[in-house]
Coordinates of C-alpha atoms and ligand atoms in Angstrom, one line a residue:
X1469 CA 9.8 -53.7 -44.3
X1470 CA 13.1 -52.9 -42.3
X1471 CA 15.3 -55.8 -41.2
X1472 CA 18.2 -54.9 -39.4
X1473 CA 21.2 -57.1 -38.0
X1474 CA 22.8 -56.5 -34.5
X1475 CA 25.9 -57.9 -33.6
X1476 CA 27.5 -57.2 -30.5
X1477 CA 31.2 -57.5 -28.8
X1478 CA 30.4 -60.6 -26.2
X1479 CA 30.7 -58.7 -23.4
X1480 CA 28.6 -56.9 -21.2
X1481 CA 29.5 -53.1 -21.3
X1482 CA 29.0 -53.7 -24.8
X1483 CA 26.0 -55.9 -25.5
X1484 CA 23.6 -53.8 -22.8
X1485 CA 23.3 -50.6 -24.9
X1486 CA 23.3 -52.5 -27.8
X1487 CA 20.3 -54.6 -27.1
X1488 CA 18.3 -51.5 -25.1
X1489 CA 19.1 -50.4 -29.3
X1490 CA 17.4 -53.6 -30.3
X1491 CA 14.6 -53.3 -28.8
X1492 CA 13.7 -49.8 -29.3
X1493 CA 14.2 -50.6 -33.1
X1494 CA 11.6 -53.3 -32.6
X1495 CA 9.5 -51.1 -29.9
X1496 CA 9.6 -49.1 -33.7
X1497 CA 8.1 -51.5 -36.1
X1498 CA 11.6 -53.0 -37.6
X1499 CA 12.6 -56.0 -37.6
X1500 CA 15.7 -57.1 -35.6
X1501 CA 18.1 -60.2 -35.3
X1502 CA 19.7 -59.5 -32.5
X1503 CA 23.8 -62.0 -32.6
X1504 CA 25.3 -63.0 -29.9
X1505 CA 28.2 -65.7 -29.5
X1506 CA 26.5 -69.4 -28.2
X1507 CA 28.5 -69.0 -25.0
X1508 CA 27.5 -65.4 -23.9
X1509 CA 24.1 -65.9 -24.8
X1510 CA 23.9 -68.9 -22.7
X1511 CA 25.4 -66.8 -19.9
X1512 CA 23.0 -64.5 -20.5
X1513 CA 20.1 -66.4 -20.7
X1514 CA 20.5 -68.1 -17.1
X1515 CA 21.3 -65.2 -15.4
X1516 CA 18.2 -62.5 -17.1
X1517 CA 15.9 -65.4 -17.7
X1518 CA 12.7 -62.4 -17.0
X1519 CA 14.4 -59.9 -19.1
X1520 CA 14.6 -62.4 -21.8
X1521 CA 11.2 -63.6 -21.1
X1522 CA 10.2 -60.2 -22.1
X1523 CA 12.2 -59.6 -24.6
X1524 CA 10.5 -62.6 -26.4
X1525 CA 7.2 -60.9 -26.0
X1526 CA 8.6 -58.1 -28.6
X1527 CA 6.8 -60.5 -32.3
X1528 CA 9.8 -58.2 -34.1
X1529 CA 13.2 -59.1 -32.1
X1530 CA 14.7 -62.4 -32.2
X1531 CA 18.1 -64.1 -31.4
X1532 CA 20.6 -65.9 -33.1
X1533 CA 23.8 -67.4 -31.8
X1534 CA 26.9 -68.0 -33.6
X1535 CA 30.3 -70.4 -32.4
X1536 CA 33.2 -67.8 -30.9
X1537 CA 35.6 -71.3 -31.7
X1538 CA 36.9 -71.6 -28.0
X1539 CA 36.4 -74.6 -26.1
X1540 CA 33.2 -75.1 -23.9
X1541 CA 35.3 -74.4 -20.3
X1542 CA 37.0 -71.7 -21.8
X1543 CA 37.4 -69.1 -19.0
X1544 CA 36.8 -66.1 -22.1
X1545 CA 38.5 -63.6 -20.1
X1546 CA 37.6 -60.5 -21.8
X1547 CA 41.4 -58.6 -21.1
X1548 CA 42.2 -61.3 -23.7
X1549 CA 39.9 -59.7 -26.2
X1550 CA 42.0 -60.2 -29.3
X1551 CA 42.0 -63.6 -28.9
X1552 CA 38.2 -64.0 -28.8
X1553 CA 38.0 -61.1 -31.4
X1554 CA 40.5 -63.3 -33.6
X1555 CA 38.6 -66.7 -33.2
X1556 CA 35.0 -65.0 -33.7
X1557 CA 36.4 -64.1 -36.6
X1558 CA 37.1 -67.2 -38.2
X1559 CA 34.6 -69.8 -36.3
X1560 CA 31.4 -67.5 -36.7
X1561 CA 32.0 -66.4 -40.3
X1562 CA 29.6 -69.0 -41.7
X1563 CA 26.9 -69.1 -39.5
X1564 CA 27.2 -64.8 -39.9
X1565 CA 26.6 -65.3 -43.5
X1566 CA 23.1 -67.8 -43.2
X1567 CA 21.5 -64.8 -41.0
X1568 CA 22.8 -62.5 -43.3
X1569 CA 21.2 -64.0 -46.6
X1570 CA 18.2 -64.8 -44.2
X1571 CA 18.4 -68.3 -44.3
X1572 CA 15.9 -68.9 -41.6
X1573 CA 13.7 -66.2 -43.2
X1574 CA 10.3 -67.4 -41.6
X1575 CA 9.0 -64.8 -42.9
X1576 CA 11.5 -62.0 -42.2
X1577 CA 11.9 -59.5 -44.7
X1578 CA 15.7 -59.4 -46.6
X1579 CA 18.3 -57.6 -44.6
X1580 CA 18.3 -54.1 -45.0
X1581 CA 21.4 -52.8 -43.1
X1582 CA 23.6 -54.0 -40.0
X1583 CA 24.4 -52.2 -36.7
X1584 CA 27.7 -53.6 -35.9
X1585 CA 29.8 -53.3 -32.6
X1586 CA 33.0 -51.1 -33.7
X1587 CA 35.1 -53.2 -31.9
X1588 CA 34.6 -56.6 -33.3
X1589 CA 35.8 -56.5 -36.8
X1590 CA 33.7 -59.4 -38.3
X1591 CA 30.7 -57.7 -37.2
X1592 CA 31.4 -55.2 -39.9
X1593 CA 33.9 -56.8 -42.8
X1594 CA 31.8 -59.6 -44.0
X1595 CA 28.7 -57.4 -44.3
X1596 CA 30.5 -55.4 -46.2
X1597 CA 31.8 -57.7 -48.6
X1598 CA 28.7 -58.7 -49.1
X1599 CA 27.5 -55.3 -49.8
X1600 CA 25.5 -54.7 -46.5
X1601 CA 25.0 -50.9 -45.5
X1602 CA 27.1 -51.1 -42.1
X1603 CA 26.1 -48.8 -38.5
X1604 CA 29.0 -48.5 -36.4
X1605 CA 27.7 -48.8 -32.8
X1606 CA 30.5 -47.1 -30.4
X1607 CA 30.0 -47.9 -26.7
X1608 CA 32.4 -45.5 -26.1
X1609 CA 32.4 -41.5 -25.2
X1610 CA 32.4 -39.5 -28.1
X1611 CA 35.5 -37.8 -26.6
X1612 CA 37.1 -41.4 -26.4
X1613 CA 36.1 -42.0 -29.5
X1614 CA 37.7 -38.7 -30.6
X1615 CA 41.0 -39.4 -29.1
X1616 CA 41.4 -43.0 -30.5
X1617 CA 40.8 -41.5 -33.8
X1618 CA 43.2 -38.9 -33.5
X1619 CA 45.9 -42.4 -32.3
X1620 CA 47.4 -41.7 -35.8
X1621 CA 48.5 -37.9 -35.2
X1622 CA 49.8 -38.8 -31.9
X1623 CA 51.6 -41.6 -33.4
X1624 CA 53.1 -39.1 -36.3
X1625 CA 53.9 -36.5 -34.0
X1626 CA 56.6 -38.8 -31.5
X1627 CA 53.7 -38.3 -28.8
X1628 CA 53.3 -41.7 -28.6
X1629 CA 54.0 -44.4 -27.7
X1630 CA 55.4 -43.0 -24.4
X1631 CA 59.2 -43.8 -22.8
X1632 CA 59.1 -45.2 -19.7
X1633 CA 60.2 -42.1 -17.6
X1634 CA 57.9 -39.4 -19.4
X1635 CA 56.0 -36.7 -17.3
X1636 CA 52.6 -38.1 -17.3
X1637 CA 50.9 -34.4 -16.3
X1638 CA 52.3 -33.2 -19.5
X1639 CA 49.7 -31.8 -21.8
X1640 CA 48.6 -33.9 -25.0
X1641 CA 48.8 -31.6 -27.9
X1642 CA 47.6 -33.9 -31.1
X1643 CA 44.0 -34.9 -30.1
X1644 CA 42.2 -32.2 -31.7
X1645 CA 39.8 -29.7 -29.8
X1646 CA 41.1 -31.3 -26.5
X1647 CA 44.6 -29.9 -26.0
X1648 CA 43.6 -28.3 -22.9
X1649 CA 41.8 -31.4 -21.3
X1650 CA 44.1 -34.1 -21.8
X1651 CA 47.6 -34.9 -19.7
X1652 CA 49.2 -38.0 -20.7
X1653 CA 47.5 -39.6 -17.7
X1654 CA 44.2 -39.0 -19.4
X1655 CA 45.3 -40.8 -23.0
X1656 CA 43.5 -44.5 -23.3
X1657 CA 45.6 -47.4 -21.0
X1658 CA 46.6 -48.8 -24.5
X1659 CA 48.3 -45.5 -25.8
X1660 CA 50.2 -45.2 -22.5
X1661 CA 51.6 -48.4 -22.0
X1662 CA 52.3 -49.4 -26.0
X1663 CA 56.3 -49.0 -25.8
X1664 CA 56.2 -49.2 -29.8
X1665 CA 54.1 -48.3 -32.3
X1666 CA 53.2 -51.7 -33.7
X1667 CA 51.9 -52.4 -30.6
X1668 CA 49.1 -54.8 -31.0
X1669 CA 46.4 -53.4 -28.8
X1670 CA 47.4 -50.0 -30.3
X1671 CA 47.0 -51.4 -33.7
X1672 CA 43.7 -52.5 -32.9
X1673 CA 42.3 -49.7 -31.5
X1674 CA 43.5 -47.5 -34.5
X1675 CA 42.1 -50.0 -37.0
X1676 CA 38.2 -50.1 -35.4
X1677 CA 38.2 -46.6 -35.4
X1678 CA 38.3 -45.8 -38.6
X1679 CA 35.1 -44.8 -39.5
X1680 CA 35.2 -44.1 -43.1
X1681 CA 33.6 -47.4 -44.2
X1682 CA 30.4 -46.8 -42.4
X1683 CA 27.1 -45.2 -43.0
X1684 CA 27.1 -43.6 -39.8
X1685 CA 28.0 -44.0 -36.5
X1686 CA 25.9 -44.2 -33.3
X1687 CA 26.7 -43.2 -30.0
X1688 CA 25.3 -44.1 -26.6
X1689 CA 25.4 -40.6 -25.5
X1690 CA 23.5 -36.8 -25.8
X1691 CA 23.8 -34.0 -27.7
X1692 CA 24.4 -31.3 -25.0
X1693 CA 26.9 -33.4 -23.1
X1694 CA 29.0 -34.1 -26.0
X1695 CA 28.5 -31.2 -28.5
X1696 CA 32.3 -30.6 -29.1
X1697 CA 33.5 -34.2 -29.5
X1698 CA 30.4 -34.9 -31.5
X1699 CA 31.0 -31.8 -34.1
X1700 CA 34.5 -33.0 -33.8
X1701 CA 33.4 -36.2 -34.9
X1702 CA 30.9 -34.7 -38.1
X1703 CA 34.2 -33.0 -39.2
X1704 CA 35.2 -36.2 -40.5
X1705 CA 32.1 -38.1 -40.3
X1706 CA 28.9 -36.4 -41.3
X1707 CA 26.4 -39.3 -40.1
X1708 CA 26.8 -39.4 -36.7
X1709 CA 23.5 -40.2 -34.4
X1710 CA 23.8 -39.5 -30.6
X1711 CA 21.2 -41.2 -29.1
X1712 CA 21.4 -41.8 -25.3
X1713 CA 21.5 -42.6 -22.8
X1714 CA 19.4 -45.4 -24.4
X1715 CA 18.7 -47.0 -21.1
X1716 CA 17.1 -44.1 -20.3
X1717 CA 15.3 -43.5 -24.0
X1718 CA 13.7 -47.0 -23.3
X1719 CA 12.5 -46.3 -20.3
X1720 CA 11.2 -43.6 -21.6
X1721 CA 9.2 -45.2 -24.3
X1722 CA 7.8 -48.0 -21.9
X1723 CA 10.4 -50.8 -23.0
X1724 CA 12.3 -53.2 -20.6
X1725 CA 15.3 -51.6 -19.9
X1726 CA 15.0 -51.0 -15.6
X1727 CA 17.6 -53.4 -14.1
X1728 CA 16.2 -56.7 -15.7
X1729 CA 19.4 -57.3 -17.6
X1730 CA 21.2 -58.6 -15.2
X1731 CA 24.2 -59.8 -17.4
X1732 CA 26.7 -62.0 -16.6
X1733 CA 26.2 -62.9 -12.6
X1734 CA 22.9 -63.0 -11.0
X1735 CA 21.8 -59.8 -9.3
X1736 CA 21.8 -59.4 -5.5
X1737 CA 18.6 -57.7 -4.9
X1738 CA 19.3 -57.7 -1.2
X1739 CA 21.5 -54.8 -1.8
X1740 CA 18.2 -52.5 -2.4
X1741 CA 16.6 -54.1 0.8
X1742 CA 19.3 -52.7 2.7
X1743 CA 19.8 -49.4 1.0
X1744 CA 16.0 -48.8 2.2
X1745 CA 17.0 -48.9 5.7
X1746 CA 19.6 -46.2 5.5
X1747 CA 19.1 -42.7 5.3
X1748 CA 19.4 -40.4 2.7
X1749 CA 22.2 -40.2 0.6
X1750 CA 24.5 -42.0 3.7
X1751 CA 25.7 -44.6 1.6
X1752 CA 29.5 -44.8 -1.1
X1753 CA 28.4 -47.7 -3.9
X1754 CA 31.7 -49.2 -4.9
X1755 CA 31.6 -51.1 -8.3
X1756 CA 34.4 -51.9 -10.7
X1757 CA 31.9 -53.1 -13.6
X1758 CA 32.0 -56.2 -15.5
X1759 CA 36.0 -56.5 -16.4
X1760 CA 38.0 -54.5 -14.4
X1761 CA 40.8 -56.8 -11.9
X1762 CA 41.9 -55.6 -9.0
X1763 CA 44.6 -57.1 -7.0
X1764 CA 44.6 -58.3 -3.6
X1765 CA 46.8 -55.4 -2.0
X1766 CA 44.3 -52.3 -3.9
X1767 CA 41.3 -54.2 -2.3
X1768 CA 42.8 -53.4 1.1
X1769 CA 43.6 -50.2 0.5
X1770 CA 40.3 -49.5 -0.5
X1771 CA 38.6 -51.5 2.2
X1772 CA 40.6 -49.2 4.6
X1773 CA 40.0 -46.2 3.3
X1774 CA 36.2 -47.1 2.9
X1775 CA 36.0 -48.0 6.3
X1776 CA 38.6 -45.0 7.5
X1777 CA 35.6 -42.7 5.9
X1778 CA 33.0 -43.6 8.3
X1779 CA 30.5 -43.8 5.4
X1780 CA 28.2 -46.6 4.8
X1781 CA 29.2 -48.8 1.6
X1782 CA 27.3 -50.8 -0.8
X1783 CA 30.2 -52.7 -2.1
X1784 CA 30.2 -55.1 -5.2
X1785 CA 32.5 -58.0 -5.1
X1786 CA 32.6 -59.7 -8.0
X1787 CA 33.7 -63.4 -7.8
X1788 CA 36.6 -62.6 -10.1
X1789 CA 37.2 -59.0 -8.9
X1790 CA 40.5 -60.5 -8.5
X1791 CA 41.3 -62.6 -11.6
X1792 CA 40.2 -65.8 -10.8
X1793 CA 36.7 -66.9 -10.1
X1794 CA 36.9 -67.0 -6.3
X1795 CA 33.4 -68.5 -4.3
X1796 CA 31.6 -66.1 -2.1
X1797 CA 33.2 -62.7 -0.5
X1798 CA 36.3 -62.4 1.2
X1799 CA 36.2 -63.2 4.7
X1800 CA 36.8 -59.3 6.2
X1801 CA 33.5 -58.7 4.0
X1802 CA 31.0 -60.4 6.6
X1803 CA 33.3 -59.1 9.7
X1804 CA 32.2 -55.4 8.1
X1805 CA 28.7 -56.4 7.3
X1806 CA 28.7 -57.2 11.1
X1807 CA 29.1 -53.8 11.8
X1808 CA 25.9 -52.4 9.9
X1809 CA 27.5 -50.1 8.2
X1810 CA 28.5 -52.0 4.7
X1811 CA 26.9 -54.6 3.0
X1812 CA 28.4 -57.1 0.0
X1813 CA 27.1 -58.2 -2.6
X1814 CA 28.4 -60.4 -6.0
X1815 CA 26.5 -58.3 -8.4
X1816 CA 23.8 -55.4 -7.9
X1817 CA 20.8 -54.3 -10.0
X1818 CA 22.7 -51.1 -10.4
X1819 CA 20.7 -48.6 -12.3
X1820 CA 18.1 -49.5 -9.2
X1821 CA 20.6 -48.6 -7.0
X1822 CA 22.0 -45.3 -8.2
X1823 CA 18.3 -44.5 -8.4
X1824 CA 18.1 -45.0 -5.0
X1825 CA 17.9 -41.7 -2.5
X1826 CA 20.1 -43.6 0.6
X1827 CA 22.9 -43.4 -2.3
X1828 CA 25.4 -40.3 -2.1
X1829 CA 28.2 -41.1 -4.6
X1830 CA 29.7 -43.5 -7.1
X1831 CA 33.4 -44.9 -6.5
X1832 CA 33.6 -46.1 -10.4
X1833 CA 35.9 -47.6 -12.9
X1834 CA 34.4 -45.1 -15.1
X1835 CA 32.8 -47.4 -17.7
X1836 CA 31.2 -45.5 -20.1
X1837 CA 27.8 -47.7 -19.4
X1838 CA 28.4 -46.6 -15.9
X1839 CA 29.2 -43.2 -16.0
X1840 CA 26.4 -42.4 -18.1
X1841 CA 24.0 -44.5 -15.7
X1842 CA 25.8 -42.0 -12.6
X1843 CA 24.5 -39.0 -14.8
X1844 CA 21.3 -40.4 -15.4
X1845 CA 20.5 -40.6 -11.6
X1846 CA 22.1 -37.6 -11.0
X1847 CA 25.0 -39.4 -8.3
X1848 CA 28.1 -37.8 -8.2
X1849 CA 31.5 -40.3 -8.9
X1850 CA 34.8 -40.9 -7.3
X1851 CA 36.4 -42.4 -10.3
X1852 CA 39.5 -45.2 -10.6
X1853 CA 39.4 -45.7 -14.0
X1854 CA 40.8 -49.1 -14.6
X1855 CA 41.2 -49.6 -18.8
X1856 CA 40.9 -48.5 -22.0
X1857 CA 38.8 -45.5 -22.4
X1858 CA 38.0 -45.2 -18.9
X1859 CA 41.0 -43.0 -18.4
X1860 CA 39.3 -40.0 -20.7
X1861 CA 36.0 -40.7 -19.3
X1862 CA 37.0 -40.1 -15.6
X1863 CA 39.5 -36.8 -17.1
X1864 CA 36.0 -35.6 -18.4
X1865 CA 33.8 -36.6 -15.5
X1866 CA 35.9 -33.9 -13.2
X1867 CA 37.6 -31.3 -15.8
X1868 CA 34.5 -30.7 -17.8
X1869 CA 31.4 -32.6 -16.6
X1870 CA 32.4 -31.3 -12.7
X1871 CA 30.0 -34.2 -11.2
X1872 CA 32.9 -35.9 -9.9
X1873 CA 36.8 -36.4 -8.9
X1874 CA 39.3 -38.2 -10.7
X1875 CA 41.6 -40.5 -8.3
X1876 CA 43.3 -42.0 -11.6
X1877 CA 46.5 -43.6 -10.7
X1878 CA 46.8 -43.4 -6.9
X1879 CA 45.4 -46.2 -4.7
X1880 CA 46.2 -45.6 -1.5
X1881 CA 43.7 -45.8 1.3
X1882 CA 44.4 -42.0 2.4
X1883 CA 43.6 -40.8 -1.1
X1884 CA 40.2 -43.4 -1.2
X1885 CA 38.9 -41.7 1.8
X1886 CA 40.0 -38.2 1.0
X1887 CA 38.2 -38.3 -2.1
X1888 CA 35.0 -40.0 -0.5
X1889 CA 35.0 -37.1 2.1
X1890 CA 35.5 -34.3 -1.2
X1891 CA 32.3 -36.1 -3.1
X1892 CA 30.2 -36.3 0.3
X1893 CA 30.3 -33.6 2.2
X1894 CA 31.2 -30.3 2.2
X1895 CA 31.6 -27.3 -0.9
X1896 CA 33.3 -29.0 -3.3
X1897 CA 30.6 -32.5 -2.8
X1898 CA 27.7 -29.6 -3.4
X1899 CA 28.7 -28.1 -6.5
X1900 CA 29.6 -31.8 -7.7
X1901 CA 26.4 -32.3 -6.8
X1902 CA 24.6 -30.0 -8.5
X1903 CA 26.5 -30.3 -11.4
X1904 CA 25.6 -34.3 -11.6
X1905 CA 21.8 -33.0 -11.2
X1906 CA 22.1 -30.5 -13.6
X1907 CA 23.0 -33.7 -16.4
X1908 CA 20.5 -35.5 -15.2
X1909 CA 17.8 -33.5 -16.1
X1910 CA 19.4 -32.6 -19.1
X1911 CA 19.7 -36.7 -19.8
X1912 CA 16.3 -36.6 -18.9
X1913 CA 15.1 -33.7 -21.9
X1914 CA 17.4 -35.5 -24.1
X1915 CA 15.4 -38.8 -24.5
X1916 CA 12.0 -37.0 -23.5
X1917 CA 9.1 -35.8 -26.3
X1918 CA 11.1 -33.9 -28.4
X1919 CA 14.7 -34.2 -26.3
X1920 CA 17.7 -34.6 -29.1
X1921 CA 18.6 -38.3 -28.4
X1922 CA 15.0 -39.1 -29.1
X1923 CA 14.2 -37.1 -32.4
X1924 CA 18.1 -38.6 -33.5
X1925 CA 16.8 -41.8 -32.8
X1926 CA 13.4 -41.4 -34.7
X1927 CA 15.9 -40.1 -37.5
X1928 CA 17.7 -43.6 -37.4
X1929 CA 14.6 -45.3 -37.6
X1930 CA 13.1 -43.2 -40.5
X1931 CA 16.8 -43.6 -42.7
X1932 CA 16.6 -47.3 -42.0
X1933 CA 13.2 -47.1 -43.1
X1934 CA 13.7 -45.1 -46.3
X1935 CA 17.4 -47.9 -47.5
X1936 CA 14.3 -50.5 -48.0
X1937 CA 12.7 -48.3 -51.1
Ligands
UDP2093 N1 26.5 -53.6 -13.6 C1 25.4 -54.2 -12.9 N2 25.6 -54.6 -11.7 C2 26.8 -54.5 -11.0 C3 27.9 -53.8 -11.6 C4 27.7 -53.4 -12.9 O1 24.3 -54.3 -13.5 O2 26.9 -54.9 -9.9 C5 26.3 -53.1 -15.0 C6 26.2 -51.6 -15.0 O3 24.9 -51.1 -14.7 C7 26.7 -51.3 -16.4 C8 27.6 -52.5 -16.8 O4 27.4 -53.5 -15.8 O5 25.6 -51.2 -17.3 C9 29.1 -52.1 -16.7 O6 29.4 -51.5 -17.9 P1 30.5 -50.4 -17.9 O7 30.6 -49.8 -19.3 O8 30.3 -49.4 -16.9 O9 31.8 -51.1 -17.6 P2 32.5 -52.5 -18.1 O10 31.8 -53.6 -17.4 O11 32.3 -52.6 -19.6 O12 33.9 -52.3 -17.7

C-alpha cells in the first residue's frame, strides 16, 4: 500500500492545486497525509468548513499541521515569504520528521514517497536526508518554470541583473527555446529588479529550481498547451508529469474541486446572484488573486477606466487589496453599486464565476491558478501581472496563447479601458475569443477518458504504486 506525503507552501495559489492533487491520489486508492502549517490550516478550516467536511469523507486523506514558528497575531504576509520559508524551516522540522517515520501510524502504511511544494525548501531537504523519494510539485507555468531554470545563463551571460536605465523591450537571448517570446519586461519581477547577483530573492528562486534532486517533477498544466517548455524541461529532466488543469481532472473524476475551497476569506456568493441578472457575456471580472497589493492611486485608475468602459464589473476587493487589512469596500464601491452596473465583493467563488455566461473577460494578475482557471472556462484575459512569474504568464497569455492582452507595466485608466474595449468587443475580442475556446476544449480532452493530463496522472499513480514493491 502507497503512502504519500504532501506538503504545501502556506499559501493559497499554492496549496489549491496541491490539495485537488491530494485528493485525486486518495480518489485513487493511496494513502495521503496532506501538511499544512497550524495557522493556514486554521485559516482554512473556518473559511471552507464544507469543503473540508467533504474532504474528511475521503477514509484515505488526512491532515496534519505543523508550527511555521511565528507568533499567533502574526500578520504572515506572504511578499515576506523568506521569512516564513526560513522559520518553517527550523520550527516545523520536528513535527516533519514524526509524520514522516509515521509516528501516528493508526494503521497507515510506511511512507512511500513525498510530493513536496518546490518552493519551500524543507518540504524537500529533510525527506531527503532521510532517504525519502521526493516529487517536486511546481505551481508554476512550465514556461516559468523554464525561464527560472535558465536564471543561471542569464546570470553568466551579463543579462542579468538589469541597470536601472536598460531598454526593457529588448529581447532576452539566454532562456532557451524562448528567445523570440521574451523582452526583459517579460523576465520574472525578481530577475528585473535584483540590482546584483546575490540578490536574495534571486538566490532563492535559482536554488528551488534546481530539479536534479527529484524523482520527477509535476506540473499543474497540459500537454498541448505547454509542449515546448515541457520537452524543454525533459531535456534536463526526464520525469516530468503534466497533469492539469487538476481542478478540472477532479471534476472530471467526480471529486470536490467546484468552488468549495474557498481559501483564505469567505466567498461572496452574492456575486453569482447578480451575475444571473445580467446578460450574456456583459460583464469585466476584476481579481488580483490572493497576494497581489495594489496601491491606493492604481485602484483609481482602474476604477476610472472600469467605469470609463461602460461595461458591467464584477469586482473583487480584497480587504488587504491595499496592504493592510482594511474592513469592508471602499466607499466609491457602493456609490457604483448604486448604479447597477458593478457589484463588490471581498472574495468570489471564482471558478463559478468564470463559468458563468453573463462573464465576457478576465482583468487578471495572471496567477498561474488563475490563468489556467480563464482557459478552463474559455474567458478571455486583460492581464496586469503583478509578481514573480506572473510576468511570463501574461507574455504567454497574448504572444502565444492569443486568448488575451498583456497591459504589463502601464496603469493608467486610458490603457484599462482601452484594453477592456480590445477583449470585449470588436475583431481583435473575437479571435481572443475563439482562441480562449479553442484551450478550453483542449483543457477539456486533456483531463477527459484518455486526455494526456489524465493518462499522466494514472502514470503517477501506477509509479507510486510500483516504489512500494
Ligand atoms: N480566488 C478565489 N476567489 C477570488 C479570487 C481568487 O477563489 O475572489 C482563487 C482563484 O480561483 C485561484 C486563486 O484564488 O485559484 C489565486 O491563485 P493564483 O495562482 O491565480 O494567484 P495568487 O493568489 O497565487 O497570486
Amino acid at each position: 500500500m502507497a503512502h504519500v506525503v504532501m506538503f504545501t507552501f502556506p499559501a493559497q495559489g499554492n496549496a489549491s492545486p496541491i490539495l485537488n492533487l491530494a485528493e485525486l491520489l486518495a480518489l485513487a486508492g493511496l494513502h495521503v497525509t496532506f501538511i499544512n502549517t497550524e495557522n493556514f490550516h486554521c485559516r482554512l478550516l473556518r473559511h471552507s468548513p464544507e469543503h473540508f467536511a467533504r474532504l474528511s469523507t475521503l477514509p484515505r486523506l488526512r491532515f496534519r499541521t505543523v508550527p511555521d514558528g511565528l507568533p499567533k497575531d502574526h500578520p504572515r504576509p506572504i511578499l515576506e515569504f523568506l521569512n516564513l520559508e526560513r522559520s518553517l524551516r527550523t520550527s516545523s522540522r520536528d513535527a516533519y520528521r514524526e509524520i514522516l517515520l509515521n509516528k501516528d501510524g493508526n494503521g497507515w502504511p510506511p511512507v512511500t514517497c513525498v510530493i513536496a511544494d518546490a518552493n519551500l525548501r524543507l518540504a524537500y531537504e529533510f525527506p531527503e536526508e532521510m532517504g525519502f523519494p521526493v516529487f517536486f510539485f511546481r505551481t508554476t507555468s512550465a514556461a516559468s518554470f523554464w525561464a527560472y531554470h535558465c536564471i543561471p545563463d542569464l546570470l553568466k551571460a551579463g543579462e542579468i541583473p538589469l541597470s536601472v536605465d536598460s531598454d526593457m523591450d529588448e529581447m532576452v537571448e539566454n532562456v532557451r527555446g524562448m528567445e523570440k517570446i521574451l523582452r526583459r519586461r517579460d523576465l520574472p519581477s525578481f530577475c528585473q529588479r535584483a540590482r546584483t547577483a546575490d540578490d536574495p530573492f534571486l538566490l532563492f528562486a535559482v536554488g528551488t529550481a534546481d530539479d536534479t534532486r527529484s524523482r520527477a517533477v509535476l506540473f499543474n498544466t497540459f500537454e498541448c498547451l505547454e509542449a515546448a517548455a515541457l520537452s524543454l524541461i525533459r531535456s534536463v529532466h526526464q520525469t516530468t508529469y503534466a497533469v492539469g488543469p487538476l481542478h478540472s481532472l477532479l471534476q472530471g473524476i467526480g471529486g470536490t474541486a467546484g468552488d468549495t475551497l474557498s481559501g483564505l476569506w469567505e466567498q461572496d456568493r452574492s456575486s453569482v446572484a447578480w451575475l444571473d441578472e445580467q446578460p450574456h457575456r456583459s460583464v469585466v471580472y476584476v481579481s488580483f488573486g490572493s497576494v497581489a497589493v495594489v496601491s491606493e492611486e492604481q485602484l483609481a485608475e482602474f476604477r476610472v477606466g472600469l467605469v470609463d468602459s461602460g461595461y458591467r464589473v464584477l469586482w473583487v476587493l480584497r480587504s488587504d487589496l491595499m496592504g493592510s487589512e482594511k474592513q469592508g469596500a471602499p466607499v466609491w464601491a457602493g456609490e457604483l453599486e448604486a448604479t447597477g452596473k458593478m457589484k463588490v465583493v471581498g472574495w468570489a467563488p471564482q471558478r463559478e464565476v468564470l463559468g458563468h455566461p453573463a462573464v465576457g473577460c478576465f482583468l487578471t494578475h495572471s496567477g498561474w491558478n488563475s490563468t489556467l482557471e480563464s482557459f478552463a472556462a474559455g474567458v478571455p484575459m486583460v492581464c496586469w501581472p503583478f509578481f514573480a512569474d506572473q510576468q511570463i504568464n501574461s507574455r504567454f497569455v497574448e504572444e502565444v496563447w492569443g486568448s488575451g492582452v498583456d497591459m504589463k507595466d502601464v496603469c493608467s485608466s486610458e490603457a484599462v479601458t482601452r484594453m477592456m474595449r480590445a477583449a470585449m468587443e470588436g475583431e481583435r475580442a473575437e479571435r481572443m475569443r475563439l482562441a480562449a475556446e479553442r484551450l478550453a476544449e483542449e483543457a477539456r480532452r486533456s483531463v477527459g477518458e484518455g486526455g494526456s493530463s489524465r493518462m499522466e496522472f494514472l502514470r503517477l499513480v501506477e509509479d507510486i504504486k510500483g516504489m512500494t514493491a
